Tab-separated table of C-alpha atoms and ligand atoms in Angstrom:
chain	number	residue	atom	x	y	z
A	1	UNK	CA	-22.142	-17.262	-65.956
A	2	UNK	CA	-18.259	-17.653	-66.857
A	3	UNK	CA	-17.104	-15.333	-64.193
A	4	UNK	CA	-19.373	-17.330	-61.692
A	5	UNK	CA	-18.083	-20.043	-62.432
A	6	UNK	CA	-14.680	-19.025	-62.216
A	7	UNK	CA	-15.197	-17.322	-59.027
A	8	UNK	CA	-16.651	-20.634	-57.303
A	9	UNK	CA	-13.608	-22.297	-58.782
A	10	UNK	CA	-11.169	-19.576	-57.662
A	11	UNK	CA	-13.195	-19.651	-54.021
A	12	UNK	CA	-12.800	-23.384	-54.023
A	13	UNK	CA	-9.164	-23.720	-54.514
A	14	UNK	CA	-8.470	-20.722	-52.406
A	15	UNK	CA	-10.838	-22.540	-49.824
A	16	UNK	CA	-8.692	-25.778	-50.692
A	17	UNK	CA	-5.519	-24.153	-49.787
A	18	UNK	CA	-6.356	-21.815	-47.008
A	19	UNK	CA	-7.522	-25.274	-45.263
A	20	UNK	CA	-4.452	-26.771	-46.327
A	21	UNK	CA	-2.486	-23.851	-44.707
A	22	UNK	CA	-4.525	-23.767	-41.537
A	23	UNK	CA	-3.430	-27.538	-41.114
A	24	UNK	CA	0.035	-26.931	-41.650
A	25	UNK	CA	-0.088	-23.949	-38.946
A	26	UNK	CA	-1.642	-26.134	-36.797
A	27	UNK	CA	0.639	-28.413	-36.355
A	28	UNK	CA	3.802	-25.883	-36.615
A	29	UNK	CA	2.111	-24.189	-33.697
A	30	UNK	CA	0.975	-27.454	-31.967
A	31	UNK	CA	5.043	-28.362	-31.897
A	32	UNK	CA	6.149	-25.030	-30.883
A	33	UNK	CA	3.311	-24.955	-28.267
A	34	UNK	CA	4.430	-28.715	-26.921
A	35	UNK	CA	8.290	-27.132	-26.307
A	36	UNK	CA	7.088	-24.172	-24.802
A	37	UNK	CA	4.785	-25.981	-22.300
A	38	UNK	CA	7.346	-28.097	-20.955
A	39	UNK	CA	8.848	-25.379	-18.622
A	40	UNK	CA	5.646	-24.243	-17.499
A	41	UNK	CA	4.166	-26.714	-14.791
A	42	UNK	CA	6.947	-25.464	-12.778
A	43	UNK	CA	6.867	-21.878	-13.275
A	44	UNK	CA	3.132	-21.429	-13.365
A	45	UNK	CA	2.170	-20.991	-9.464
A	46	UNK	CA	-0.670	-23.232	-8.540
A	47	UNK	CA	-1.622	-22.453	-4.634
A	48	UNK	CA	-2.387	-19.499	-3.205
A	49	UNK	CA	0.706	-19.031	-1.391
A	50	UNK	CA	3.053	-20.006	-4.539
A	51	UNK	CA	1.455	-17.255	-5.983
A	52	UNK	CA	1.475	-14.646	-3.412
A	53	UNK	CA	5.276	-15.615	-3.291
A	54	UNK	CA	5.419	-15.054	-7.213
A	55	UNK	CA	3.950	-11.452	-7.069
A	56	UNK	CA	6.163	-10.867	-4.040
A	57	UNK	CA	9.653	-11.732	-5.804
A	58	UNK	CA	8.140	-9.473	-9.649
A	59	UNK	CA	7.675	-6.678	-6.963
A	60	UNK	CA	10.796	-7.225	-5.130
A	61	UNK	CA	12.968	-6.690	-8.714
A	62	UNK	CA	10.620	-3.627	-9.249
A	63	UNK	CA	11.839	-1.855	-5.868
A	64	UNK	CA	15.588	-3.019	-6.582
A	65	UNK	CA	15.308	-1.518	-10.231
A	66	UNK	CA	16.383	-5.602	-11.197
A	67	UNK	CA	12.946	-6.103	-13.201
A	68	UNK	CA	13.419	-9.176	-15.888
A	69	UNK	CA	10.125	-8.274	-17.756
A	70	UNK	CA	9.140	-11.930	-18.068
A	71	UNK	CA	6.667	-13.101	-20.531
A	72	UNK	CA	6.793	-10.042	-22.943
A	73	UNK	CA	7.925	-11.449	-26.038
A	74	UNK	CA	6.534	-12.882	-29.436
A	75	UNK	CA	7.650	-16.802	-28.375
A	76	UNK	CA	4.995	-15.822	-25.238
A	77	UNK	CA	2.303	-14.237	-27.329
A	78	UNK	CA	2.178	-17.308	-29.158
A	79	UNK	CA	2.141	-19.652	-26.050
A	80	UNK	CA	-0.821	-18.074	-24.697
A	81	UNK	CA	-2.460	-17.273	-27.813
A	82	UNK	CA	-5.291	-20.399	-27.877
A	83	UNK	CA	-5.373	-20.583	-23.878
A	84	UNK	CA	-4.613	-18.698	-20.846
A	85	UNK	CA	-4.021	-19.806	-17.764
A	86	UNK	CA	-3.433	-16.393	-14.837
A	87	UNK	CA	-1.723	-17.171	-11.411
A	88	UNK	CA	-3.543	-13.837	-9.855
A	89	UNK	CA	-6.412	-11.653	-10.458
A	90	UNK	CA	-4.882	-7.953	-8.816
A	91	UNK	CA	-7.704	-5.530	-8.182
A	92	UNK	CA	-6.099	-2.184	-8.242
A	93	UNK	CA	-6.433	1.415	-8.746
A	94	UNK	CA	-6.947	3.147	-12.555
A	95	UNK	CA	-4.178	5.332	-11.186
A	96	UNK	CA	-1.414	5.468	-14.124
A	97	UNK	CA	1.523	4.839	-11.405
A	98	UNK	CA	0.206	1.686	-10.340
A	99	UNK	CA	0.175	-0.734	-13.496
A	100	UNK	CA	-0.058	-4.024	-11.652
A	101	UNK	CA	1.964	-5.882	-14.920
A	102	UNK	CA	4.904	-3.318	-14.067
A	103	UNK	CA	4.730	-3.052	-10.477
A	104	UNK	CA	4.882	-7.245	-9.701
A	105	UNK	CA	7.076	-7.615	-13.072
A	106	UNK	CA	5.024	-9.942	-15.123
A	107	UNK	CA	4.139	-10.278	-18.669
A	108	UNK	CA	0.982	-11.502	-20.736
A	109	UNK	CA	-1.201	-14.299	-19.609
A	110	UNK	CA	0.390	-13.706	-15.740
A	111	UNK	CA	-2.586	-12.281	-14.196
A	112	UNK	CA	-6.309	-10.749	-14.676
A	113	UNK	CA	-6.409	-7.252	-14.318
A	114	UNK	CA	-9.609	-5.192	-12.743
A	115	UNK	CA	-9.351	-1.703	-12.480
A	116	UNK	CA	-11.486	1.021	-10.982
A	117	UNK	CA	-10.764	4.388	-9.209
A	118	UNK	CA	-10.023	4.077	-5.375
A	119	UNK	CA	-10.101	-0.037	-6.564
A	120	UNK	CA	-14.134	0.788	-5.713
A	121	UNK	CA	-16.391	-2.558	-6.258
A	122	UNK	CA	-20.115	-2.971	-7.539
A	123	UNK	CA	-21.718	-6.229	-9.067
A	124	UNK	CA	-20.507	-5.850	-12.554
A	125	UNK	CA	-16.749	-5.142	-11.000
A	126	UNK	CA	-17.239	-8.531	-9.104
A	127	UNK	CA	-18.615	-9.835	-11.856
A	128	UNK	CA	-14.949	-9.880	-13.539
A	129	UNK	CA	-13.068	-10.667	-10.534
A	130	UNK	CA	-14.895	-13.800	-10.242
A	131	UNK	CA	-14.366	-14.617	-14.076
A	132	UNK	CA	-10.680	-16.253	-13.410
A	133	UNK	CA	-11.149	-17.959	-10.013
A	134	UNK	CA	-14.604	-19.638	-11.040
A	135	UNK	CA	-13.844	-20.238	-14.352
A	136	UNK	CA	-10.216	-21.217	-14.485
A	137	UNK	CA	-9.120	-21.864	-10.822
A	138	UNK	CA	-6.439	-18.948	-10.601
A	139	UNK	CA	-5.489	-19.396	-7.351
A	140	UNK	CA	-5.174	-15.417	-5.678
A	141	UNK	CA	-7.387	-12.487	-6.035
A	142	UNK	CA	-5.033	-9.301	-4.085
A	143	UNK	CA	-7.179	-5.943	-3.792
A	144	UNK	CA	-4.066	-3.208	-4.491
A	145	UNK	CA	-4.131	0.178	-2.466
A	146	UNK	CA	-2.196	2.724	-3.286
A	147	UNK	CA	-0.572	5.957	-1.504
A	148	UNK	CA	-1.583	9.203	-2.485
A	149	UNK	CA	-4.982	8.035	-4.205
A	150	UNK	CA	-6.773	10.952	-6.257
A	151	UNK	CA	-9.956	8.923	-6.259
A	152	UNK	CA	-10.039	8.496	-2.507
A	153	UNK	CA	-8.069	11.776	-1.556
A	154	UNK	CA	-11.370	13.385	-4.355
A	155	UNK	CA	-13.585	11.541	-2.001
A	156	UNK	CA	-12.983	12.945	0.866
A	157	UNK	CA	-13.146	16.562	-0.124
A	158	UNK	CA	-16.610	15.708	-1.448
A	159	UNK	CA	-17.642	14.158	1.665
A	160	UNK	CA	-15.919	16.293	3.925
A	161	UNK	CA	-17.368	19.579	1.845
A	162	UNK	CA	-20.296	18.159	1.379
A	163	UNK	CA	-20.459	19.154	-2.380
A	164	UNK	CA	-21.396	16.524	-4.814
A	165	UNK	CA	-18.674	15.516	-7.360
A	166	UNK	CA	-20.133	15.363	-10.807
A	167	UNK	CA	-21.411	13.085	-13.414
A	168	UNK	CA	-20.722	9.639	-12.036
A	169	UNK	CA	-17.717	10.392	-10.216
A	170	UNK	CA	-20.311	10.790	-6.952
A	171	UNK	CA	-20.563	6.933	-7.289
A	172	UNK	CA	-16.707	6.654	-6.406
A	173	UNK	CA	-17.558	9.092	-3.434
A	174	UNK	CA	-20.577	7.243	-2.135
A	175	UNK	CA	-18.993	3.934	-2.384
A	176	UNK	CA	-16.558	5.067	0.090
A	177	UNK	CA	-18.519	6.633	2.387
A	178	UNK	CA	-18.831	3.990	4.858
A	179	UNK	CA	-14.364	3.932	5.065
A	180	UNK	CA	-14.158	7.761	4.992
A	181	UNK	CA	-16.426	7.624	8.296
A	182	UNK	CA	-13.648	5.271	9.653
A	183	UNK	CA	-10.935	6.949	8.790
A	184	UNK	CA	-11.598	10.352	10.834
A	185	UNK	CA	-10.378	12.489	7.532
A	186	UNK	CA	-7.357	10.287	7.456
A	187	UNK	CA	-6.898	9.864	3.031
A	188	UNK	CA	-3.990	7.620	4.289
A	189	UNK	CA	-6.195	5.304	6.378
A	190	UNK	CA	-8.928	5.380	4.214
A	191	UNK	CA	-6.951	3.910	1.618
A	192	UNK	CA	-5.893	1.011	4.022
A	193	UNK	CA	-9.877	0.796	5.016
A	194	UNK	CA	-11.341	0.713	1.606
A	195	UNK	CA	-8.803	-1.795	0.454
A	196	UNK	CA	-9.674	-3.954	3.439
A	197	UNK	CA	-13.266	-3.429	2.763
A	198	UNK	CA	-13.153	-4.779	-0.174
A	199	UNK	CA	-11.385	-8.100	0.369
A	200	UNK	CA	-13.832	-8.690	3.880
A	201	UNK	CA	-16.835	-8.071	0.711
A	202	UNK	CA	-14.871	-10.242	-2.062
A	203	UNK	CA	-14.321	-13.088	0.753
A	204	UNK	CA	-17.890	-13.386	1.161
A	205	UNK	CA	-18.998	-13.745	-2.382
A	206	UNK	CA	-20.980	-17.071	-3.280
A	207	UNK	CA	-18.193	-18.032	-5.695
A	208	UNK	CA	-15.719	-17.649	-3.581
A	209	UNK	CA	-16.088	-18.251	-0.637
A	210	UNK	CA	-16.491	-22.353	-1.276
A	211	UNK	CA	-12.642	-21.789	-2.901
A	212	UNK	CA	-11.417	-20.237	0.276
A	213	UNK	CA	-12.977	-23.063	2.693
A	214	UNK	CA	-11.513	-25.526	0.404
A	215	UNK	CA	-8.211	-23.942	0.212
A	216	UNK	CA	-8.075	-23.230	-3.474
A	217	UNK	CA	-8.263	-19.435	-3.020
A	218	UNK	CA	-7.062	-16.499	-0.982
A	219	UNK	CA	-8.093	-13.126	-1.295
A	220	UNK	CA	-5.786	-10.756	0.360
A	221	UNK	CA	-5.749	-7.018	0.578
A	222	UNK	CA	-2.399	-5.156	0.096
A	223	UNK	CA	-0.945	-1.535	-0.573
A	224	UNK	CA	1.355	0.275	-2.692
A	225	UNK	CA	3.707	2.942	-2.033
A	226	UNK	CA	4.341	5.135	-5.014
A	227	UNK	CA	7.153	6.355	-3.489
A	228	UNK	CA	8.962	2.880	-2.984
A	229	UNK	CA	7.113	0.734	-5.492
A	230	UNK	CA	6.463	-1.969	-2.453
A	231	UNK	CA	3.672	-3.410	-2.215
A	232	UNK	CA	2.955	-4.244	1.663
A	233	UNK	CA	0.279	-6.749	2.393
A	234	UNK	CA	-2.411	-5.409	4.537
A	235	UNK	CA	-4.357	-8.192	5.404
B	1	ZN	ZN1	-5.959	5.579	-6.891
């Protein structure tokens, strides 16, 4: 009965002073998240072009080797730690060259990330590309190409041979059936024509495309050269 007791008392007081410490952090972080704000209205692009320019001038410092790595340090983590607020969702490759956080030189909370091989889209994919531009207004969605893609270039050979890839990689191949067609064998241009594919299908999605006739949104299609690091907008 005694060591009940105590415990409730020991689980009161410790109760009594993790609230008291929760306050306290509170309003230490409330301060340091007031300071940290101030700068932001003006660095956070709000339109879609502000933020098109944005990933433009991160992947301009990547090709010139002149990256700043913005937005990667403990003083960030904290200023994005109760809310987060993304300037782009980039739908890119899994490819391990073509990290879009390195290759438009931003940091956390700077963008939503959706990655699948050959940037390939079904209903669940779309599902998380809509997530920031219908739930938080981020103003861009760009669908990233790349050169040299092993998902597309894997593709082709399947579709070309004939000869099913296996497991559920033959989902990646019959998703792009319809660009390989296009492309005449090109991997090149079916790149280009996949990534342009997929925009044309994200502009006409029921969430979105009230944003773009409003001009709140833009969805643009754009490719990257592994060779260069530039990304090249496509359409
Ligand atoms: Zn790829």
């Amino acid at each position: 009965m005694i060591n009940r007791r105590a415990l409730l008392r020991t689980g009161i007081v410790a109760g009594g002073l993790l609230a008291g410490v929760t306050s306290l952090g509170t309003a230490v972080f409330a301060g340091t998240a007031q300071q940290a704000d101030d700068p932001a209205p003006d660095q956070r692009p709000s339109t879609p072009d502000q933020a098109w320019a944005a990933l433009r001038e991160g992947n301009r410092r990547w090709v010139d080797g002149t990256t700043t790595h913005p937005h990667q340090d403990a003083a960030r983590r904290k200023e994005v730690a109760q809310k987060q607020d993304p300037f782009a969702v980039v739908f890119s490759c899994i490819d391990s060259r073509v990290a879009p956080e390195l290759v438009f030189d931003t940091g956390l909370g700077d963008l939503f990330v959706v990655r699948t091989a050959g940037q390939t889209i079904d209903p669940l994919v779309t599902g998380a590309a809509e997530y920031g531009p219908a739930e938080l207004g981020t103003p861009l969605v760009v669908v990233l190409g790349h050169q040299r893609c092993g998902a597309v270039t894997a593709a082709a050979e399947s579709l070309h041979e004939h000869k099913r890839l296996p497991g559920e990689l033959s989902q990646i191949a019959s998703s792009l059936r319809s660009a390989y067609k296009r492309s005449g064998g090109d991997v090149d241009k079916m790149i280009r024509i996949n990534t342009v594919d997929v925009v044309n299908q994200l502009k006409k999605d029921k969430l979105f495309a009230p944003r773009i006739a409003k001009g709140k949104l833009k969805v643009i299609g754009a490719y990257y050269s592994i060779d260069t690091g530039e990304v090249t907008r496509l359409v």
